[in-house]
C-alpha cells in the first residue's frame, strides 16, 4: 500500500511537470494566412498596396460606385433620360422609381463601399508618418489618399447630404458611434480634402501610373463641389484653373472616343476609372478577392439581348424628343446632333438616313426584336413612344461600337475593358458655363457652350440667341442632357436646379419619369441606410426621411 | 485444508458423513443455548411489503405481534431485501418466508425472536435427505416461445444443476422435499421456481429488460442511473430503429426531451442540426460531440448500426467536466463493443427502399399562366395546343432508391472482446443527378488482464456525394427555378445550341433551366474520415486507476465541380470548366486521468482528476481552370490564363485540467462537484484561461426507511438539483489578430495594382469565453414495479458574454463584423419523459412519451446598437426570443376606394397609393404612414412545445415500433411562397393567384399588379408568415422473426424481415414543402428558396440475419 502511494506520488509529479512545460507556446497560434498590422507598414511598397486598396471599393466589380451595377445603374435610373425596365433588380427598381426605403440593399451597398474607401484613406493617412520612405513621396501618397477621401465625401454629400464624418480610422472597437454631420460640414470636408489634394498631386502621370488621379481631377471635383454648394464665384475661379497652364485640356474631335477603348487618357479626359483584361472575367460578382475581375461590366446591363446584354434601360421619350429637336445645319454629314449617333441606336432609314449595323452586322430590327418582348414589362406604367420618332436603344455604355458579336455579354470571349470617364472636360465646360451664367459672365458661358455645340456639329449660338441668364441656363440644361446622357449626371443637375419638391415633381411628370407620381421632398436625398442606424447609436435619419 | 478440499466434492461419502456430524453438533449447541419452542404462537400477521429491508419487516412484525427481535445489525447488512405479502399468516410462516433465502436462522424464546447466522451452505446441503424426486420440462423464450439451448437450471444453494439441450429440454433430480430452482441464461432474467413435487415444469424466460441497473456514460466514465444527479438523457440502441436510420441524429430525433433534431435539408447524405435546450448563443449552437472519447465536429460519421448508446448531457452538473466547449450540451456516442465469453456472432442487416418528395407546390399550367398574363400585360404569346406544358417540379424530382447493408461481427473470451463492422449505403437523391454513397468500417476491441486494460476504436468512413449544383440566376436554387419557370418553357428544345435546352424568352425574368444545370454540372465531394482512439488503463492500487488515452482524427475532403458545355437560357458556357479543392483536417488529443473509487461502509466515493491537451489543424487549397477542350476532364487541359488557385490553413489548441468528486451515502444522499480549467489558443494571451465549476446533489427518497410504507406503489423516487458554469469558445481562429487583407486590387498603367490593407475588423484583445450558467432541478420516479417511469426536469440557462459577430456601422468602413462578447440570452424550460413497459401474455410493449418546453429570450445586448437589435426580418431584440419575426401586420384587403380612404389618420389616407384589391397594413406606430417603423414582433421561430411519442410492441415473432413527433407554436417565414405569390415579375405563380382579388371576386389574395404601388409584396409583412406547427408520423416499422425451429435448420440463429416507413405523413398548415427547416439563430424559420432540398418520404424493406 505504502509503495503504491509512492508510485502515485511520483506519477503526479511527472504529470505536473508535463503540464507545466511549454503550455504557453502550445496555446500561442499565429495566423498563417495573413500578415498582421504590426508588421505591414514598413516601406513604400506597403503604402502603395494600401493606396491600391483605397481605390478598390469604388470600383469593386458590380457593387461599387463605378462597378456598373449599384453605382452607375442606380444613379442613371434616377434620371429622366431613361426608362428602367421593371422586373429586374428590385433594389434598382425601387431607387429608380422613388419607392426605396432605408433598407434598400443597393443604397446600403453604395454607402458602405464609399465608406470603405474613406476608412482605407484614413488608415493610410494615419500610418504613413512612421513608414520609412522619403517625405516628398509621402506627400504624393497623402494627396492621393485625400483626393479619394474627398471624392467619397463628395459622393456622400451629393447623394445623402449629412452623413457621419470620419477622418481617422477606427482602430479599436470603441468609438464607433458618430453622429451625422450636417450637409454643410460634409461639403466643407470635401473642399478641404480636394484643396489639399490639388496642391499635392502631379499634373500628369507617366505611363506606369496611368489611371491614378492628377491635380486636374482634384480641381474639377472641387469646382463641382462649389456648384453643389452654390458658391458660383469660387466654382468659376476653380474651373478657370483648368483652362490655363500647366493644364491643356480640350475636347476630342470624335465625341465617341470618350466611350471606347480606342483613345483613352485623351486631352478631354480629366479622370478615368480604369479597366483592364485582368482577373476572372466570369467572376463579375466577386468584389474584392485576389482574382476579382478588372473588366467593365456596364455593357452587360444596357445592351439589347441580340448584342449579349440584359437590356435594363431604354431611352426615355423625353430624351429622344430633345435629341431630334435640333437638326444639324443643311449640308452636314449627318442629319442629327453627332452625339446622338454615339448615344443611341435606331433605324436610320426611318429618319431619312442610310441604315447601319452594330455588333458585327446586327441590324437595328434584329436588335429591337430581341428586346421587344422585354419591353412589354414597361406597360401599363409607361407609354413608350415608338411612333413619333421611331424606336430607340441605348448605345452609349454598351459595346455596340466594337463590331463583335455578343459583345455586351460578360460570358462572351472578352468583356469590355473601356475605361469609364468619370470626369471629362466637356462637363467642365458646361459647369463653368453655368457658374459664369450665374455670375453674369455671359460671354464666357456662350464661349464654353459654343465649344460643346461645335463638337456636336451644331450651329454655334451667339449672344443674340442666348441673351440672358434664363436662356443660358436652359441651353445648358439641354446640352447637359444630350452631352452627358447616361453618365450619372442628370439626376444631380435636375436636383440642383429644382429645389422644390412640387417643381421637381412637375418636371418629372412632364418628362414621364417612372415613379414621378410618388416623388416627395425626401427623394432629393437617399435615406441613411437602416443598417447604419441600427448599429450606430448616435446616427439619426435625415430629417426628410423621418 | 481438508474441509476446503472437501467442499469441491460434496457428494463424496466421507464428506457427507462429516457434515452430518457437524450438523448434529450445531443442533445440539443450539438446543443447549436456547430454549426452543416451535409452537404456541397463534398470533396472525398481515403484511404487504415490497422490496424492503429485513429490519423494516421486523419492525412491522413487532408492531403487530409485540415480539421483539434480537440480532446484530451486521447480520442484516448481508441480507438482501425482501418482499412479503401475507394475510392472516402465522408468525413462523412469515419468518420462514422472510428468511428463506437468507443466510439467517431464527429461534423464538418467549417473546423474543433471536436471529443467528446459518452455518455454511454445504452443511445444509449435505443434510439434505438422500431420497430424490425428478423434475423435467422445456425452457423457452417467453416472447418468441423458441426453445432455449444451454440454459442453466440449478438447485438453489447447491451446485446441483443441468442445462437444457438443443430442444430446450432439461431434467434434474431434486431432494425429496424439493427446493428452489434457479434458471438462468445470458440475456434473460433469472427465474426462480419453488418445487415441492416431481413432474413436468416448463419454464418461460423473459429477455432482460433494459432498465436493470442501467449504466450511463458520463464524461470520463460511467455512472449508475440511480446515482446520477444531473440531467442526462440516454438513448440505448435497443429502443431506436437505428438500423433503418441513415444517420445517428435522425435516429434520436424526437426521442430525447429538450433535444431538437432538425433536418437541414433533404439532400442525400445531409446531416441534421442538433440543439440542446434552446439557442443559447447567436453563433454556433451545436453541442460538443464525443465518439468513443474523441472530440469530433459531427457524429454523422458513425454508422447508426454501430451505436451502443447515445448520452446527451444537458445540464451543468454533467457537462461541466467538458468545460469551455460544453455550453451547448454534450452528446456522447459509444459504439458497440464485444461481450466477454460469448461465441462469435455475425449479424447482417440489409435493406432497400424508395424515397420521394411527398408534396408538390400547386403551380399554374401553361394555359392558366398565358391567360392570366395576357389579361394583364401585352405581348404574351398566345396559348395554342402546341404550347409546351412543362411540370418543372416533376422534371427535377424523382422517386429514388436507397439501400444499405451492414455486417457486424463480435464476440469475446475471458480477457478479450472485439466488435468489427462494415457497411455500405447508396442513396439516390429525390432531385435527379444527386446521390450519396458511403462505406464505413470499424474495429473496437478491449483486452483485460490483471491490472491492465487496453483497448481501441478505429472508425473509417468514405463518402461520395454528388450535390445539387445550385441556382444559376442570382436568386433561385434548382428548386426555386423549377417553381419560378413558367410551364410554357420546354425542358428540351433541340433547336437551341449548346445542349438543346429550353430557354426562357427574354420577356420573362432571367431564369435558368434547372434541368440544364442538373445535367451539366457535376459537383461531387469525396470525403474520407478516420477516427482512432486507444487507451491503457492500469489499476495502481485497489480502487485507483490511471488511464492514458490518445485520440486522433483525420478528415479529407476532395471536391470537384465540372461544368460541361451548356446554355441554361440565362448564361452560356461554351467550353467546360473545372474547379477542384481539397481540405484536410486533423486533430490529436491526449488525456491523462486518475480515477479513484472506494466504498467505506455506507460511504461511496468516486474521484477523478485529469490533464488533457488537444490540437486541431486544417489546411485547404483549391484550383480551377476554364475552357477545357471537349473530351478532357483535368485541370491541366484547361486554359492556362484562366487558372486560379487559393489556399488557407488554421490551427487551434486547447489545454485542460479537471477534477470531479462524486460521493454517495447509503445510496440515499448523492453529491457531486467538478471543475475544469481550460486554456484556448482562440483568445489573446492573458485571456486564454477559464474555469468552469459545477455542483449537484441528489436524494434517493425511495431508499429512506420512512418510505417503505408506499414503496410498493412508488418504487423509485429521486430528486436532483445542480448548478454550474459552462463555456463556449466556438468562434473562428485568430480573431483578435489585426490582419492585413490582400486582393483589394486596382489597375494602374494597364497592369494589376495589388492592393492590401487592414480592411477588416479584429476583435478586442479581451475577447473571452461565453459563459452559460445552468440551474437544473429534476425528479425521477418509478411506479408499479418501475413499469411506469417518469423523468422530469426544470432548467434555467443563462448565457452571458454571448459571442456575437456584431454588425458595426457601415460608416466605419471596415469589412465584416468583429466578434465580441455581446449580450445575455436566457433559456428556461422543462422536460418530461414518461415510459411504460409491460406485458400481457405474449404481448410485450413499451410506450414512451416526451415533452419539452423552452422559452428563449434575448435579455440584454451590451454592445453595438443603441437600438438593441440584430438581424433583419428575423431579429435578436432585447425582450424577445432570438430570431423573432419583426414584420408589418396585414389587415385584409381593401375592397373599395372608400375603404382605402377610410384607412386614415387625421383625415389623410395611410396608404395613399393603395387601390381596391391591395393589402391593408396596420400602422403600428400610428404615425399615419406605413413604413419599416411599423414592424412588430409577430412570433417566434421556436416551438412552444416539442412532443415525441413512441411505441414498441412485440407479440410472438412479430414486432412493431412507431414514432410520432410534433411541435407547436412556431412560425415560419415562407420566402419561397413569396416568389410564387408576389406577381410583380414575369415568372410562374402558384395557383392561389387564380383567386386574386378582382372587383368581382373579393378574395383575401391581393389583386394582380406588376407595378405594385402599394407594395403588397413587401418582404417585411406577415403575408409570408405561417404557422409552423406540425405532427409527423416519423417512422413505422413492422418486423417478423421466423421461428428458430425453422431457421435453426438452416444454421441461422435469427432471421427477421421488416418493412419500415419514414415521414409517412405530416399534418401541418404550413404551405411549403416541409415545416422543419431549422436554421441559424438569426435566420431560423426562414424558408428561403435558396438551397433548401425538400425532405422525402421513404419506404424500406429489409432483412436482419444473425449467425
XYZ file of C-alpha atoms in Angstrom, chain A residues 135-532:
398
model
C 8.965 62.801 -47.363
C 8.182 64.036 -50.850
C 6.853 60.607 -51.756
C 4.782 60.641 -48.594
C 3.228 63.932 -49.680
C 2.198 62.451 -53.014
C 0.535 59.464 -51.379
C -1.179 61.633 -48.832
C -2.543 63.933 -51.527
C -3.865 60.937 -53.430
C -5.481 59.450 -50.333
C -7.058 62.807 -49.591
C -8.423 63.020 -53.109
C -10.099 59.624 -52.710
C -11.484 60.599 -49.328
C -12.682 63.918 -50.722
C -14.267 62.172 -53.701
C -16.015 59.754 -51.351
C -17.409 62.558 -49.222
C -18.431 64.308 -52.425
C -20.450 61.206 -53.372
C -21.965 61.039 -49.909
C -22.806 64.738 -49.732
C -24.356 64.809 -53.186
C -26.433 61.672 -52.592
C -27.155 61.576 -48.871
C -26.444 65.116 -47.641
C -25.465 64.944 -43.961
C -23.600 61.767 -43.057
C -21.177 60.666 -40.315
C -17.845 62.399 -40.876
C -14.843 60.231 -40.117
C -11.319 61.449 -40.720
C -9.419 58.957 -38.584
C -9.562 55.188 -38.836
C -11.353 53.223 -36.141
C -8.587 51.020 -34.831
C -10.291 49.535 -31.796
C -13.895 48.517 -31.381
C -14.592 51.548 -29.205
C -15.687 54.892 -30.528
C -17.608 53.545 -33.448
C -20.624 55.716 -32.791
C -20.556 59.017 -34.625
C -23.458 61.363 -35.303
C -24.349 62.540 -38.769
C -22.728 65.855 -39.575
C -24.673 68.483 -41.444
C -24.620 68.581 -45.198
C -22.566 71.781 -44.999
C -19.932 70.150 -42.790
C -19.587 67.282 -45.226
C -19.157 69.712 -48.115
C -16.505 71.543 -46.075
C -14.632 68.266 -45.711
C -14.855 67.766 -49.475
C -13.431 71.218 -50.112
C -10.664 70.747 -47.569
C -9.598 67.331 -48.846
C -9.721 68.306 -52.507
C -7.854 71.547 -51.856
C -5.059 69.612 -50.133
C -5.107 67.013 -52.894
C -4.901 69.628 -55.616
C -1.801 71.088 -54.023
C -0.025 67.755 -53.635
C -0.957 65.830 -56.775
C 1.029 65.789 -60.028
C -0.395 67.388 -63.188
C 0.397 64.365 -65.271
C 1.025 60.677 -64.682
C 3.639 58.743 -66.579
C 2.636 55.581 -68.417
C 3.300 53.335 -65.423
C 0.913 55.272 -63.202
C -1.675 55.993 -65.867
C -5.135 55.963 -64.302
C -4.153 57.422 -60.975
C -5.567 60.770 -60.124
C -3.994 64.096 -61.095
C -4.368 67.591 -59.738
C -6.740 68.383 -62.625
C -9.249 65.900 -61.283
C -8.995 67.377 -57.803
C -9.708 70.837 -59.253
C -12.624 69.533 -61.302
C -14.313 67.904 -58.295
C -13.535 70.894 -56.131
C -15.268 73.129 -58.667
C -18.175 70.760 -58.909
C -18.451 70.722 -55.125
C -18.734 74.509 -55.157
C -21.547 74.179 -57.698
C -23.437 71.946 -55.265
C -22.657 74.462 -52.545
C -23.916 77.194 -54.902
C -20.720 79.166 -54.449
C -20.591 80.081 -58.130
C -17.770 82.593 -57.741
C -15.416 80.037 -56.272
C -16.645 77.436 -58.700
C -15.912 79.597 -61.720
C -12.500 80.579 -60.385
C -11.669 76.952 -59.674
C -12.717 75.766 -63.102
C -10.712 78.606 -64.639
C -7.553 76.887 -63.370
C -8.150 74.033 -65.802
C -8.170 76.396 -68.766
C -4.601 77.523 -68.315
C -1.096 76.162 -67.949
C 0.012 73.667 -66.826
C -3.280 72.180 -67.963
C -4.063 71.620 -71.631
C -7.497 70.090 -71.580
C -9.596 70.230 -74.723
C -12.438 68.379 -76.420
C -11.574 65.407 -78.603
C -12.860 65.670 -82.123
C -14.755 62.423 -82.069
C -17.306 62.501 -79.254
C -17.495 58.685 -79.207
C -13.794 58.454 -78.237
C -14.997 59.153 -74.715
C -16.784 55.811 -74.514
C -14.485 53.351 -76.229
C -11.057 51.962 -75.501
C -9.601 53.496 -78.636
C -8.432 56.805 -77.267
C -8.105 56.524 -73.524
C -6.458 59.213 -71.381
C -7.013 61.742 -74.161
C -6.983 65.507 -73.845
C -10.630 65.601 -72.822
C -10.160 63.062 -70.062
C -9.843 64.551 -66.552
C -10.350 61.379 -64.533
C -10.906 57.852 -65.745
C -11.867 54.766 -63.828
C -9.563 52.190 -65.385
C -10.374 48.690 -66.528
C -8.072 46.048 -67.933
C -8.244 42.394 -69.002
C -7.156 41.129 -65.612
C -8.749 38.572 -63.308
C -11.617 36.179 -63.709
C -13.950 37.660 -66.299
C -16.796 35.381 -65.165
C -16.305 36.345 -61.556
C -18.198 39.581 -62.007
C -19.990 39.166 -58.672
C -16.813 38.699 -56.718
C -15.828 42.025 -55.309
C -12.504 42.082 -53.560
C -10.572 38.892 -53.905
C -7.174 38.262 -55.468
C -8.713 37.183 -58.747
C -11.580 39.676 -58.920
C -12.043 40.885 -62.455
C -10.956 44.299 -63.675
C -13.365 44.317 -66.613
C -16.022 46.900 -67.375
C -19.393 45.203 -66.941
C -21.569 48.184 -67.775
C -22.373 46.984 -71.334
C -23.968 43.857 -69.889
C -26.690 45.908 -68.227
C -27.605 48.181 -71.098
C -27.278 46.394 -74.419
C -30.091 44.591 -76.223
C -30.202 40.778 -75.909
C -29.100 40.325 -79.537
C -25.857 42.060 -78.571
C -25.466 39.940 -75.434
C -26.867 42.493 -72.985
C -29.525 42.238 -70.338
C -31.357 45.294 -71.635
C -32.423 47.020 -68.470
C -32.940 50.539 -69.883
C -34.446 52.254 -72.911
C -34.014 55.937 -73.844
C -36.913 57.944 -72.465
C -39.394 59.618 -74.792
C -38.144 62.948 -73.444
C -34.511 62.277 -74.347
C -35.363 61.211 -77.886
C -37.536 64.261 -78.322
C -34.701 66.530 -77.166
C -32.202 64.832 -79.463
C -34.271 65.107 -82.652
C -35.428 68.637 -81.824
C -32.377 70.395 -83.258
C -31.032 69.147 -86.553
C -27.604 69.930 -87.866
C -27.215 72.652 -90.483
C -28.035 71.657 -94.051
C -25.108 70.070 -95.798
C -23.713 68.437 -92.683
C -22.544 64.837 -92.927
C -25.295 63.693 -90.571
C -28.833 64.817 -90.086
C -28.797 64.917 -86.308
C -26.538 66.012 -83.482
C -23.323 63.951 -83.758
C -23.715 62.875 -80.178
C -26.983 61.109 -80.975
C -25.105 58.576 -83.117
C -22.787 57.714 -80.214
C -25.551 57.719 -77.639
C -28.421 55.892 -79.327
C -29.220 53.236 -81.896
C -32.242 53.459 -84.157
C -33.316 52.524 -87.633
C -31.585 55.347 -89.527
C -33.720 54.867 -92.652
C -36.812 55.612 -90.611
C -35.491 59.157 -90.144
C -34.211 59.513 -93.676
C -30.633 58.257 -93.487
C -28.824 55.116 -94.550
C -29.074 52.119 -92.212
C -26.033 50.859 -90.394
C -25.359 47.751 -88.322
C -23.847 47.128 -84.906
C -22.281 44.168 -83.061
C -20.726 42.735 -86.185
C -23.609 43.050 -88.563
C -26.739 43.191 -86.437
C -29.420 45.403 -87.945
C -31.480 47.628 -85.739
C -34.531 45.458 -86.360
C -32.678 42.427 -85.103
C -31.566 44.276 -82.029
C -35.006 45.711 -81.383
C -36.773 42.423 -81.892
C -34.535 40.752 -79.365
C -35.518 43.399 -76.851
C -39.139 43.756 -77.861
C -40.629 41.063 -75.678
C -38.995 42.547 -72.647
C -40.406 45.999 -73.311
C -43.862 44.627 -72.524
C -42.871 44.931 -68.904
C -42.862 48.720 -69.236
C -46.610 48.809 -69.741
C -49.007 49.941 -68.477
C -46.845 52.256 -66.395
C -45.009 53.828 -69.275
C -46.206 54.622 -72.746
C -43.025 54.047 -74.730
C -43.467 56.272 -77.754
C -42.344 54.261 -80.763
C -44.362 56.138 -83.306
C -43.402 59.836 -83.189
C -39.718 59.307 -83.889
C -39.483 55.547 -84.077
C -37.792 53.097 -81.768
C -34.524 53.677 -79.916
C -31.986 51.712 -77.946
C -29.104 52.996 -75.843
C -25.684 52.751 -77.432
C -23.552 54.784 -75.019
C -22.018 52.489 -72.443
C -22.618 49.358 -74.498
C -20.025 47.606 -76.618
C -22.017 48.096 -79.833
C -19.081 50.091 -81.249
C -16.806 47.057 -81.047
C -18.230 45.237 -84.093
C -18.043 41.992 -82.149
C -20.959 39.599 -81.870
C -22.371 39.177 -78.368
C -20.007 41.944 -77.264
C -22.036 43.064 -74.254
C -22.065 39.660 -72.643
C -19.579 39.205 -69.857
C -19.703 35.470 -70.540
C -18.560 36.241 -74.073
C -14.944 35.919 -75.175
C -13.770 39.308 -73.961
C -15.837 41.695 -71.917
C -15.251 45.391 -72.321
C -12.175 46.991 -70.857
C -13.046 50.525 -71.972
C -12.222 52.958 -69.174
C -15.124 54.759 -67.623
C -14.718 58.528 -67.995
C -15.721 59.788 -64.605
C -14.851 63.390 -65.356
C -14.246 64.852 -68.780
C -13.526 68.336 -69.990
C -16.912 68.643 -71.711
C -18.545 68.570 -68.294
C -16.086 71.208 -67.036
C -17.071 73.445 -69.934
C -20.763 73.106 -69.138
C -20.221 73.513 -65.397
C -18.100 76.637 -65.940
C -20.696 77.951 -68.331
C -23.335 77.502 -65.660
C -21.194 79.178 -63.000
C -20.352 82.014 -65.373
C -24.011 82.478 -66.268
C -24.878 82.622 -62.571
C -22.069 85.146 -62.067
C -23.204 87.267 -65.021
C -20.194 86.394 -67.180
C -22.429 85.595 -70.120
C -19.700 85.839 -72.715
C -17.642 83.163 -71.066
C -20.722 80.978 -70.835
C -21.540 81.456 -74.509
C -17.976 80.556 -75.477
C -17.973 77.384 -73.410
C -21.360 76.302 -74.711
C -20.142 77.092 -78.199
C -17.301 74.608 -77.917
C -19.766 71.897 -76.944
C -22.193 72.736 -79.756
C -19.426 72.926 -82.294
C -18.114 69.474 -81.478
C -21.661 68.158 -81.684
C -21.885 69.547 -85.198
C -24.467 72.144 -84.275
C -24.572 75.777 -85.222
C -22.788 77.837 -82.607
C -25.154 80.099 -80.677
C -24.406 83.781 -80.157
C -25.343 86.365 -77.582
C -28.387 87.085 -79.675
C -29.542 83.504 -79.301
C -28.751 83.439 -75.613
C -29.398 86.957 -74.364
C -29.788 86.335 -70.629
C -29.257 84.021 -67.725
C -32.529 82.168 -68.230
C -31.763 81.353 -71.842
C -28.227 80.363 -70.966
C -29.350 78.017 -68.185
C -31.996 76.496 -70.449
C -29.386 75.865 -73.121
C -27.029 74.389 -70.519
C -29.836 72.118 -69.314
C -30.472 70.952 -72.860
C -26.791 70.470 -73.673
C -26.032 68.645 -70.461
C -28.940 66.280 -71.079
C -27.533 65.390 -74.502
C -23.819 65.635 -73.788
C -23.846 63.679 -70.516
C -26.746 61.303 -71.228
C -26.452 58.133 -69.125
C -23.272 59.410 -67.496
C -24.613 59.573 -63.935
C -25.222 63.238 -64.252
C -28.822 64.003 -64.977
C -30.342 63.397 -61.549
C -27.852 65.716 -59.831
C -28.498 68.520 -62.301
C -32.251 68.391 -62.018
C -31.971 68.198 -58.237
C -29.697 71.243 -58.144
C -31.933 73.211 -60.466
C -35.265 72.296 -58.930
C -35.107 72.528 -55.175
C -38.799 72.468 -54.584
C -40.500 69.079 -54.491
C -43.576 70.305 -56.337
C -41.463 71.880 -59.043
C -39.391 68.720 -59.327
C -42.463 66.542 -59.417
C -43.956 68.669 -62.204
C -40.825 68.312 -64.310
C -40.571 64.593 -63.688
C -44.205 64.115 -64.611
C -43.771 66.196 -67.742
C -40.832 64.014 -68.733
C -42.820 60.842 -67.953
C -40.270 59.778 -65.367
C -41.256 56.457 -63.834
C -42.359 56.942 -60.262
C -42.883 60.702 -60.750
C -46.299 60.365 -59.115
C -44.812 59.416 -55.786
C -41.939 61.905 -55.772
C -41.655 63.718 -52.475
C -39.168 66.133 -50.918
C -37.335 63.241 -49.263
C -36.381 61.875 -52.655
C -33.868 64.692 -53.092
C -31.591 62.536 -50.952
C -31.199 58.908 -50.050
C -32.132 57.850 -46.531
C -29.306 56.919 -44.182
C -29.254 53.105 -44.517
C -31.107 51.204 -41.835
C -28.014 49.098 -41.243
C -26.133 52.238 -40.251
